[in-house]
mmCIF file of C-alpha atoms in Angstrom:
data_model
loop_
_atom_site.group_PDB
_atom_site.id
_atom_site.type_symbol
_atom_site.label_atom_id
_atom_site.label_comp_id
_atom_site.label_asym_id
_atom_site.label_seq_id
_atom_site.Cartn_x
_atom_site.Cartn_y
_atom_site.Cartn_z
ATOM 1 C CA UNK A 1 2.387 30.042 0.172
ATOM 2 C CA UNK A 2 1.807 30.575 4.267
ATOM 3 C CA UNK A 3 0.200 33.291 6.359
ATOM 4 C CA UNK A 4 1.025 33.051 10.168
ATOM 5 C CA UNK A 5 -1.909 31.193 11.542
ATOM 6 C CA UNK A 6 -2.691 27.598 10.394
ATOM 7 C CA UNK A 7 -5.168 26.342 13.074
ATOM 8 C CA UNK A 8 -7.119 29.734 13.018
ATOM 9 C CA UNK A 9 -9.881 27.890 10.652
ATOM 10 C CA UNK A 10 -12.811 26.467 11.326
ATOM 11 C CA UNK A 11 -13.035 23.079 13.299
ATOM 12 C CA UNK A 12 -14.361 21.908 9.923
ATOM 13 C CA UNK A 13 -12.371 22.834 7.921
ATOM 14 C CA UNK A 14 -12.335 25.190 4.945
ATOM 15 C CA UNK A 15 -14.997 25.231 2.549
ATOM 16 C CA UNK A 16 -14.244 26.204 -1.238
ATOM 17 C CA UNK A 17 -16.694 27.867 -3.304
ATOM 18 C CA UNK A 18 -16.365 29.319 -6.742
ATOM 19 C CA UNK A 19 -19.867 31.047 -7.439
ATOM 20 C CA UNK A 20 -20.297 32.154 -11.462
ATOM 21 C CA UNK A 21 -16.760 32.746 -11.548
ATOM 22 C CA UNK A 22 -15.291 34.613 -15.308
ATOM 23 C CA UNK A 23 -12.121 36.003 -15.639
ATOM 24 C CA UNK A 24 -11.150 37.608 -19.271
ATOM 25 C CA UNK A 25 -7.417 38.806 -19.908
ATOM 26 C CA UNK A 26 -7.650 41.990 -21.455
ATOM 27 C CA UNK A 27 -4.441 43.041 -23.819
ATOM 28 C CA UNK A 28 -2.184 45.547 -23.203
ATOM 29 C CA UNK A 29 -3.484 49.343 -24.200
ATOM 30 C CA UNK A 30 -1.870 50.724 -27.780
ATOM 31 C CA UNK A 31 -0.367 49.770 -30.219
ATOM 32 C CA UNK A 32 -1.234 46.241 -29.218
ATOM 33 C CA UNK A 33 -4.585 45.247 -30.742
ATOM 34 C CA UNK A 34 -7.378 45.706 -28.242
ATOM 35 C CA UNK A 35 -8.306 41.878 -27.237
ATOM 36 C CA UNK A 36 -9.862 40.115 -24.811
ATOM 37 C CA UNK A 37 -9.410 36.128 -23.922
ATOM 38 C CA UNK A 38 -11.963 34.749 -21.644
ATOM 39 C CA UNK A 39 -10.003 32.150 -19.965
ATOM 40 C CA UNK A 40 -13.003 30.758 -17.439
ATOM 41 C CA UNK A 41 -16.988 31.286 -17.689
ATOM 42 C CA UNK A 42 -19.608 30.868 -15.539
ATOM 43 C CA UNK A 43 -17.520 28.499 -13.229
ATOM 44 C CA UNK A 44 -19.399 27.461 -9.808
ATOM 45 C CA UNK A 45 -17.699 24.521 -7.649
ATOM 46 C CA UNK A 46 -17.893 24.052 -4.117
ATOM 47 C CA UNK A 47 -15.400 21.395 -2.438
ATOM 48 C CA UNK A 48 -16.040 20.509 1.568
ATOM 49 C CA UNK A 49 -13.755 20.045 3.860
ATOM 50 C CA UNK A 50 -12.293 16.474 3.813
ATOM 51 C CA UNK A 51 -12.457 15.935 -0.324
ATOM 52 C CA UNK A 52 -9.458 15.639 -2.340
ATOM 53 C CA UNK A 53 -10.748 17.236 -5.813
ATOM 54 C CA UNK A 54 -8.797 16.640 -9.226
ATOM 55 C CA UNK A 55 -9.268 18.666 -12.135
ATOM 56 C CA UNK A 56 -8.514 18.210 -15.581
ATOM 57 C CA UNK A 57 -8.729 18.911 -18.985
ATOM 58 C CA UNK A 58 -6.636 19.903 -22.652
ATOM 59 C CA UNK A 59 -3.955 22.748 -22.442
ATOM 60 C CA UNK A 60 -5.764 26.259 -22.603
ATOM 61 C CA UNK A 61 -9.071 24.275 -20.719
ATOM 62 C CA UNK A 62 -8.562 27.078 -17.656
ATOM 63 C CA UNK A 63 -7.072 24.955 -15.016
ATOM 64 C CA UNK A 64 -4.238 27.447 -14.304
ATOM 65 C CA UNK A 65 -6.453 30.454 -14.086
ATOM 66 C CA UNK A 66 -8.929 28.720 -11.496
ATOM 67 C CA UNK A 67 -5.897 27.953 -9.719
ATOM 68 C CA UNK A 68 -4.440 31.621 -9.473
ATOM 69 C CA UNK A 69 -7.848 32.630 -8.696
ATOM 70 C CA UNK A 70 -7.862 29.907 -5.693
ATOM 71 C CA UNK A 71 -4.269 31.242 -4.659
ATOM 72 C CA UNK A 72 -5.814 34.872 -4.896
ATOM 73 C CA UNK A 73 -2.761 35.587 -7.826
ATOM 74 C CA UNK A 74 -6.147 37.236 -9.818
ATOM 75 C CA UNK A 75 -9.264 38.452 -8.820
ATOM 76 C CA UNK A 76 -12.295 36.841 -10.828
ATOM 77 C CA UNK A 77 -13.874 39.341 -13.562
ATOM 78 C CA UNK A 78 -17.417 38.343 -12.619
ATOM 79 C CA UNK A 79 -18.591 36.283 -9.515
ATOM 80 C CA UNK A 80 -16.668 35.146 -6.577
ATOM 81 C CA UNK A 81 -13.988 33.013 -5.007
ATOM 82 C CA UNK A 82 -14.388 32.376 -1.087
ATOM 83 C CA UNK A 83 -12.090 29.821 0.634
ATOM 84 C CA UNK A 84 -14.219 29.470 4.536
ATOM 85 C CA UNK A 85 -16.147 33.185 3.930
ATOM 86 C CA UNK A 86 -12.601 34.990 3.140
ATOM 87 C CA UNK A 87 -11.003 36.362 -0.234
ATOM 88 C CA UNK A 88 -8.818 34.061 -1.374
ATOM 89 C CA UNK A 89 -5.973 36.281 -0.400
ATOM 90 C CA UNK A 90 -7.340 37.383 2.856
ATOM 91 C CA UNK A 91 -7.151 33.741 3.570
ATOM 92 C CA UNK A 92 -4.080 32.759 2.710
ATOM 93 C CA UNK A 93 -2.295 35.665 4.465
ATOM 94 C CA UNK A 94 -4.296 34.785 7.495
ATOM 95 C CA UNK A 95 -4.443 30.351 7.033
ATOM 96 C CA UNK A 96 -1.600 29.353 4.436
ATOM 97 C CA UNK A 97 -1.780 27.818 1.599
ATOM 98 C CA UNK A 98 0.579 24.757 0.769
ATOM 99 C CA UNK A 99 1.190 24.982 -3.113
ATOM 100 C CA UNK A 100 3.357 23.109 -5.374
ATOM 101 C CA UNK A 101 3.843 24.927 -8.594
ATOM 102 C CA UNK A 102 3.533 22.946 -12.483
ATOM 103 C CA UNK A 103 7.284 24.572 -12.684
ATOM 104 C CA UNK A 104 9.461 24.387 -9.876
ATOM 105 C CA UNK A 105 12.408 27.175 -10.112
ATOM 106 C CA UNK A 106 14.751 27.456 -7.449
ATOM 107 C CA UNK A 107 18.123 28.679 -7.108
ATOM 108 C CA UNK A 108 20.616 25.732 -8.541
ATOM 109 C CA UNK A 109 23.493 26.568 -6.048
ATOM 110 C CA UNK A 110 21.317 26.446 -3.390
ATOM 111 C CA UNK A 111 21.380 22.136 -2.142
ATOM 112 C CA UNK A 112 18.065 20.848 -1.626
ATOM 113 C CA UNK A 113 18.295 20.938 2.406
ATOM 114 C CA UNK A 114 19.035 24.418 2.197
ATOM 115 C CA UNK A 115 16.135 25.634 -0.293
ATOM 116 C CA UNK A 116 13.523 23.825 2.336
ATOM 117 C CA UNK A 117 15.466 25.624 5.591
ATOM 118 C CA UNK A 118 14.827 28.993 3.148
ATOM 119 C CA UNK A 119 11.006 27.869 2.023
ATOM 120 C CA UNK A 120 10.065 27.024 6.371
ATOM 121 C CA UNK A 121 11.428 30.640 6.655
ATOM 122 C CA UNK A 122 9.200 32.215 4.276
ATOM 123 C CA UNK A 123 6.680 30.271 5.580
ATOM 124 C CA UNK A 124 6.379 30.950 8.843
ATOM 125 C CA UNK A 125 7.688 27.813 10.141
ATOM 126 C CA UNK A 126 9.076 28.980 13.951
ATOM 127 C CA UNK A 127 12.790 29.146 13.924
ATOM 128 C CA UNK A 128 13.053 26.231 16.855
ATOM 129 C CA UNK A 129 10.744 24.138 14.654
ATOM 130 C CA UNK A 130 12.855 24.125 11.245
ATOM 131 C CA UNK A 131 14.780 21.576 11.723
ATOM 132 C CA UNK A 132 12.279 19.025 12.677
ATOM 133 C CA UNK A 133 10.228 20.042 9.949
ATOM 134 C CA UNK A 134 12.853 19.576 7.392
ATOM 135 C CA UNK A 135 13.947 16.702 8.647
ATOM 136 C CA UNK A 136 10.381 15.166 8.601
ATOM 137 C CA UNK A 137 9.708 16.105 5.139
ATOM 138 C CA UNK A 138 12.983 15.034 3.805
ATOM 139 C CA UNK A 139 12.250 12.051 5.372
ATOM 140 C CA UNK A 140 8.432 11.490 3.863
ATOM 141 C CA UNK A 141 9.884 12.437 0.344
ATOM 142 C CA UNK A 142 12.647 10.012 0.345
ATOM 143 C CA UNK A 143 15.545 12.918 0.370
ATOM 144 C CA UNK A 144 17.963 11.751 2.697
ATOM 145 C CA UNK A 145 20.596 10.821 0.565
ATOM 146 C CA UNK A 146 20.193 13.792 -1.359
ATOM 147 C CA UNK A 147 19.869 16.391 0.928
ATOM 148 C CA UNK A 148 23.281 17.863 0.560
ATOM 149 C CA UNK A 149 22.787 17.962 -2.985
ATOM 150 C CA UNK A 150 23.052 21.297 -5.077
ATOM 151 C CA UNK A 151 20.080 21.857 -7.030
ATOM 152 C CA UNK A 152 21.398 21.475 -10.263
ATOM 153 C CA UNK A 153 22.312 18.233 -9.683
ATOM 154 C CA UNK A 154 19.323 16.338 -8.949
ATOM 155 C CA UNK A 155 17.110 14.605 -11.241
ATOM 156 C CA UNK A 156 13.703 16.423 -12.652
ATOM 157 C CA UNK A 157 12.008 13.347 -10.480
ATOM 158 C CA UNK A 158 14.350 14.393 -7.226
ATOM 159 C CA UNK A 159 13.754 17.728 -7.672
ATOM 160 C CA UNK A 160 9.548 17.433 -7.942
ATOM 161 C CA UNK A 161 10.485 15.757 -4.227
ATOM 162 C CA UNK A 162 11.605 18.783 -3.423
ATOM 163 C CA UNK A 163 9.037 20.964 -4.218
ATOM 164 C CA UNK A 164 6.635 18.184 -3.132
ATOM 165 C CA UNK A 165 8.680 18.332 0.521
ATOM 166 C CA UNK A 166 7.939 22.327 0.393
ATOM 167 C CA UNK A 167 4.787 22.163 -0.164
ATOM 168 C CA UNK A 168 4.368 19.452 3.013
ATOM 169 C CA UNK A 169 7.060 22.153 5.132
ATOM 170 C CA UNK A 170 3.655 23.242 7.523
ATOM 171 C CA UNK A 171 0.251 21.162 8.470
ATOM 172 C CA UNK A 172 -2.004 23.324 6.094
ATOM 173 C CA UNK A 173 -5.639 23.077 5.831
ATOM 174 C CA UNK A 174 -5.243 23.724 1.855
ATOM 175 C CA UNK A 175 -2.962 21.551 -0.345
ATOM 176 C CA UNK A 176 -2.968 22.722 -4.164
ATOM 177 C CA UNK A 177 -0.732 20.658 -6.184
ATOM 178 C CA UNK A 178 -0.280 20.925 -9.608
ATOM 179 C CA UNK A 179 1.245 18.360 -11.525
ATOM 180 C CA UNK A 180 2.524 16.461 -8.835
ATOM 181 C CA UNK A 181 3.868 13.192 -10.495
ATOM 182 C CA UNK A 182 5.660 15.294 -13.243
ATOM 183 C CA UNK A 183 8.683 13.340 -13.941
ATOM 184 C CA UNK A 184 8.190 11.170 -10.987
ATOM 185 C CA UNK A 185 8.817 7.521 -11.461
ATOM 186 C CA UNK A 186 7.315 4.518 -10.789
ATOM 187 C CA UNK A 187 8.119 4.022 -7.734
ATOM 188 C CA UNK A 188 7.739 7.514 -6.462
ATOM 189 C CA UNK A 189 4.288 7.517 -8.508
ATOM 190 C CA UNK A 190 3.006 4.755 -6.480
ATOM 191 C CA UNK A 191 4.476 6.398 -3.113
ATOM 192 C CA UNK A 192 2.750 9.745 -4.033
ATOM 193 C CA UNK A 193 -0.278 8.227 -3.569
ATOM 194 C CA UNK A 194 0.092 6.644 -0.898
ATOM 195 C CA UNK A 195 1.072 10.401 0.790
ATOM 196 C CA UNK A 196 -2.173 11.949 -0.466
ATOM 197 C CA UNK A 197 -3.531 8.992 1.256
ATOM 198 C CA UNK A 198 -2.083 9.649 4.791
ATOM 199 C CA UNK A 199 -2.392 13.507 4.151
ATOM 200 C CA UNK A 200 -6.555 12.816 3.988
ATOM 201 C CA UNK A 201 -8.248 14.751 6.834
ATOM 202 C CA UNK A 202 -11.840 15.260 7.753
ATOM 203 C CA UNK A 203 -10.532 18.662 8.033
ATOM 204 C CA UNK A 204 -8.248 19.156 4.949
ATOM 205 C CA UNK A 205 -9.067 20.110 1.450
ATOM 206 C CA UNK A 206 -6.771 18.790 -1.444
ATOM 207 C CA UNK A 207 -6.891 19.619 -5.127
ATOM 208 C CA UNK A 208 -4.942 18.016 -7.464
ATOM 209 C CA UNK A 209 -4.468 19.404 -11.037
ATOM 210 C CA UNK A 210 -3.276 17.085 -13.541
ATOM 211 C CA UNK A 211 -3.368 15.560 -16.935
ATOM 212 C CA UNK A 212 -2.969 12.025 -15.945
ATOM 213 C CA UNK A 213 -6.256 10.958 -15.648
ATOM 214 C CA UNK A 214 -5.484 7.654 -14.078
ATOM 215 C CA UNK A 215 -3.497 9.141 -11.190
ATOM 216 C CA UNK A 216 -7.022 11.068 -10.861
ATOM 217 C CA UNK A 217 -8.975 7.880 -11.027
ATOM 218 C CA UNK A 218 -6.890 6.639 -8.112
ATOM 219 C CA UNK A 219 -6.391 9.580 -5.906
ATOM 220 C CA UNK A 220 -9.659 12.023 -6.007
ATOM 221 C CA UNK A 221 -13.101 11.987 -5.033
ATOM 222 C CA UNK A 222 -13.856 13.813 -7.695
ATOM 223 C CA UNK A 223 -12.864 15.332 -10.493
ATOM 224 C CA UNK A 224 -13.820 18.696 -12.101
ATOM 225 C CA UNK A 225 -13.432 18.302 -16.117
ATOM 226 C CA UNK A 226 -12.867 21.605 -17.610
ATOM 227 C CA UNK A 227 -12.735 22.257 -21.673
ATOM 228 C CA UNK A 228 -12.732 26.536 -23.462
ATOM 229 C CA UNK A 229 -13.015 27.685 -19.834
ATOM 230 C CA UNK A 230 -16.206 26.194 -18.732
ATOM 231 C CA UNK A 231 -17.154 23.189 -15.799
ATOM 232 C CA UNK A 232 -17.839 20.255 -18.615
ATOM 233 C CA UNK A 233 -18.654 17.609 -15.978
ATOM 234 C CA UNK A 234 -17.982 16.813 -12.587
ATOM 235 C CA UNK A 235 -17.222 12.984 -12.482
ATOM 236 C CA UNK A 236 -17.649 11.004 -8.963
ATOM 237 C CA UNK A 237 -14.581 8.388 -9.229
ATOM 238 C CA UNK A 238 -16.002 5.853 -7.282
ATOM 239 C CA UNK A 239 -19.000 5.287 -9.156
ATOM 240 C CA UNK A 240 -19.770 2.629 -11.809
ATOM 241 C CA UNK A 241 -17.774 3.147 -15.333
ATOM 242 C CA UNK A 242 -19.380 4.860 -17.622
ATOM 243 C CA UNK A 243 -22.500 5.289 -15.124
ATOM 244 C CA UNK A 244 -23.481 9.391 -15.883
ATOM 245 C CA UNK A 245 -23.910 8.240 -19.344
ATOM 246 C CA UNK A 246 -24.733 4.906 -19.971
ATOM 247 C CA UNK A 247 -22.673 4.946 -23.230
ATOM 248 C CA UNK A 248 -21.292 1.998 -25.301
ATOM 249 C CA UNK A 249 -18.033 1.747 -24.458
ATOM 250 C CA UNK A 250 -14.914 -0.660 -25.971
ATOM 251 C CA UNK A 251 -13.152 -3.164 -24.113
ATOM 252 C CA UNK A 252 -10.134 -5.309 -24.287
ATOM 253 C CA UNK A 253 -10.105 -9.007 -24.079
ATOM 254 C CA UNK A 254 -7.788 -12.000 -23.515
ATOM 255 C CA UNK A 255 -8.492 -15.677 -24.116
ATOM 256 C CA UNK A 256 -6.033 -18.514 -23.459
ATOM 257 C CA UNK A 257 -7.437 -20.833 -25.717
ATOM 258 C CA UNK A 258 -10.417 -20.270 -28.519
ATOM 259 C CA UNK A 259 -8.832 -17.176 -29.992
ATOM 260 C CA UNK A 260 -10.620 -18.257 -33.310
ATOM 261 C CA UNK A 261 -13.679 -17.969 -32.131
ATOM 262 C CA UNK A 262 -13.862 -14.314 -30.797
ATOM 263 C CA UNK A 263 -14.579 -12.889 -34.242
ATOM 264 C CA UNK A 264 -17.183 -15.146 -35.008
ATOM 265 C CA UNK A 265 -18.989 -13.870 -31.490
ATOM 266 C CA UNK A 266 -17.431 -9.797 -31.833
ATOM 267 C CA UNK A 267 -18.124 -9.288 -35.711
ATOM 268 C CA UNK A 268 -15.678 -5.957 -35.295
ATOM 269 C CA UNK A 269 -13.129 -7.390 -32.841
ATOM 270 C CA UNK A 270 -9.793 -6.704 -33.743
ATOM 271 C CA UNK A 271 -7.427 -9.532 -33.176
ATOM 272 C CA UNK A 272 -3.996 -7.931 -31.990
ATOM 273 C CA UNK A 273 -2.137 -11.131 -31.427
ATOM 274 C CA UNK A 274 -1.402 -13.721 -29.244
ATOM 275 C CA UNK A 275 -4.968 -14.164 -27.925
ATOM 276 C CA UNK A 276 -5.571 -10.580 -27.028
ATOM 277 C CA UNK A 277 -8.694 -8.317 -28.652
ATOM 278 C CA UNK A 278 -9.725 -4.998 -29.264
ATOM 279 C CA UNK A 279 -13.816 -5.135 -28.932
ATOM 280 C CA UNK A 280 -15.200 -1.515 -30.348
ATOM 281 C CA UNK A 281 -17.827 0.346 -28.496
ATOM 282 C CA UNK A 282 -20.514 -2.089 -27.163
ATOM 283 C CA UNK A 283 -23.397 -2.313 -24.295
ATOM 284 C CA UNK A 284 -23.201 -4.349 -21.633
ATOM 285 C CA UNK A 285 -25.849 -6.693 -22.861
ATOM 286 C CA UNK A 286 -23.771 -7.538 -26.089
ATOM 287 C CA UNK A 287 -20.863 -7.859 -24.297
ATOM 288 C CA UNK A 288 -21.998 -10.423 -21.433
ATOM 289 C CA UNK A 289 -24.221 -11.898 -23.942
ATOM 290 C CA UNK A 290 -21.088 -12.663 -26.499
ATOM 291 C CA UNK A 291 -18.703 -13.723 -23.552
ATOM 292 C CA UNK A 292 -21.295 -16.155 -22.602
ATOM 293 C CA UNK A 293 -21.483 -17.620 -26.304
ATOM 294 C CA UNK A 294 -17.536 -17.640 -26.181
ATOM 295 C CA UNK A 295 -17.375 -19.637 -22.715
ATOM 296 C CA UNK A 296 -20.515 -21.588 -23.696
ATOM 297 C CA UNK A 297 -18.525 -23.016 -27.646
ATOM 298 C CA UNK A 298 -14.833 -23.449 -25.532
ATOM 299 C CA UNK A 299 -12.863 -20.227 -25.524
ATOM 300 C CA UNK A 300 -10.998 -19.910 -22.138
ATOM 301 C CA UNK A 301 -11.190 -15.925 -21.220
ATOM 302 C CA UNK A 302 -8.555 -15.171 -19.142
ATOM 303 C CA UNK A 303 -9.002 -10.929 -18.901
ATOM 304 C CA UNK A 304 -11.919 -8.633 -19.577
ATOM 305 C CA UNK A 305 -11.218 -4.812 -19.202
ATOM 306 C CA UNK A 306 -12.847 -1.673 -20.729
ATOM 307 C CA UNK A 307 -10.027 -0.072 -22.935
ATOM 308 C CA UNK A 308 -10.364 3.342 -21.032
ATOM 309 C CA UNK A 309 -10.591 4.058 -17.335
ATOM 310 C CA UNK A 310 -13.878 5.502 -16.084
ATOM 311 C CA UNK A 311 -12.632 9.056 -16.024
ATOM 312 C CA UNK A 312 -11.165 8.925 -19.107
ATOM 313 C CA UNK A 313 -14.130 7.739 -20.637
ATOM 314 C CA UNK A 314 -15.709 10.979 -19.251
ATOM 315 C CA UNK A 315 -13.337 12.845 -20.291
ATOM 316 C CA UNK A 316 -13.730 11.561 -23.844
ATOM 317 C CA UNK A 317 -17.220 12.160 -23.965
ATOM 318 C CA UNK A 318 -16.601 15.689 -22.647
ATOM 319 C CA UNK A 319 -13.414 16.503 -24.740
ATOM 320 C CA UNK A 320 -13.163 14.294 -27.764
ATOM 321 C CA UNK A 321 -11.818 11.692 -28.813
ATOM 322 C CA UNK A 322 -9.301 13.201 -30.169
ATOM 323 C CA UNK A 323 -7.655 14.919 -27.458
#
């Protein structure tokens, strides 16, 4: 999604700010049953120029919504969406957007050089700049050898490059990616994030949707945990684990030697072979205090890590365990 005028923000960049933000889908009228689904409620979130902002949570949480309402696809049913002062829409006819979409759809005939020439187009990209912008994306997203590809034959990974490249097609001020690594591999996981990395601006806002809360962990600032259409918990990713709460949490633990010992020290440990153990929710005290007594009677520990990553702790606490 582009307007015509990219460097027409502020020097700061855009600011984001959803104030007591609802929106409720209302049913068709007759003979469908008269119902209404409030899909967000009460959601206020402001992101500042230079963040990179994840949000997550379970399927129906609201992420979609707040991101049609940020693309200005819907209009809030209480409160308001500004993106630097403007309507959402206002701004991204004026500014552009750069979006990638959860589902990608694009015409399978078309080869993937030729959907990006079509998506600078409908950009805005000027027609003497195309090619050097398709070149250069092609080039960040690892395309080159399928560039004369049709469509229809790349991979679900190849083609998320694509839509990744489109997305990258003009220097936008906005990035809103959804999904990103969907059916990426390895590889192209590990080289995603090292793009968000280079695409960090003083200047830039990114928001990355996702359910892979590690990829999160790694890439945002923050992240925005959403559950039945409400702001749960906003989690800073570079703080301590679990240190909004202060809650228990389990671990996972490997000795090289003294293996029967652990359960004598963990009373609830549970041994899952070949030296490794599941330790059950415990404080910090118990556990330094019982990896002491293990060192201390001859046990060699070799790894100590908590079972869940700091955001997915949060996320736990937020959601459930059994999400």
């Amino acid at each position: 999604m582009r307007g015509t005028d990219a460097s027409a923000t502020d020097d700061a960049g855009p600011v984001i700010e959803f104030r007591d933000v609802s929106k409720i889908y209302r049913s068709l009228p007759r003979p469908f049953p008269d119902r209404t689904v409030r899909a967000v409620a009460d959601f206020s979130l402001r992101i500042a120029p230079g963040e990179v902002l994840g949000i997550a949570g379970p399927n129906g949480a609201g992420k979609s919504t707040i991101i049609a309402l940020l693309l200005g696809y819907l209009r809030p049913t209480h409160g308001s969406v500004r993106i630097q002062g403007d309507d959402p829409r206002v701004f991204v006819e004026r500014h552009g957007v750069g979006y990638l979409s959860e589902l990608m759809t694009i015409r399978p005939r078309w080869t993937a050089e030729g959907a990006l020439r079509r998506f600078a187009v409908l950009a805005g990209v000027a027609a003497h700049e195309v090619d050097g912008r398709v070149d250069t994306v092609i080039a960040r997203l690892g395309l080159e050898e399928h560039r004369g590809k049709a469509i229809r034959a790349l991979s679900k990974g190849n083609l998320q490059r694509v839509g990744l490249a489109q997305a990258l097609l003009r220097d936008e001020r906005i990035l809103i990616l959804d999904e990103p690594t969907h059916g990426l591999d390895p590889v192209w996981t590990q080289r995603f994030r090292d793009i968000v990395g280079e695409l960090r601006r003083a200047d830039r806002v990114i928001v990355i949707a996702s359910h892979n809360l590690d990829e999160l962990q790694r890439l945002a600032d923050r992240v925005a945990i959403m559950d039945h259409g409400k702001l749960q918990r906003v989690v800073q990713t570079s703080g301590a684990h679990g240190a909004s709460s202060g809650a228990d949490i389990a671990y996972h633990l490997t000795v090289g030697a003294g293996g029967e010992l652990v359960r004598d020290v963990f009373a609830n440990a549970v041994d899952e072979g070949r030296g490794d153990f599941s330790i059950p929710a415990i404080s910090l005290v118990e556990l330094n205090r019982g990896v002491a007594q293990l060192i201390a009677r001859g046990a060699m520990v070799t790894a100590l890590v908590p079972a869940h990553s700091a955001l997915e702790q949060h996320f736990r606490e937020v959601v459930g365990e059994g999400v």
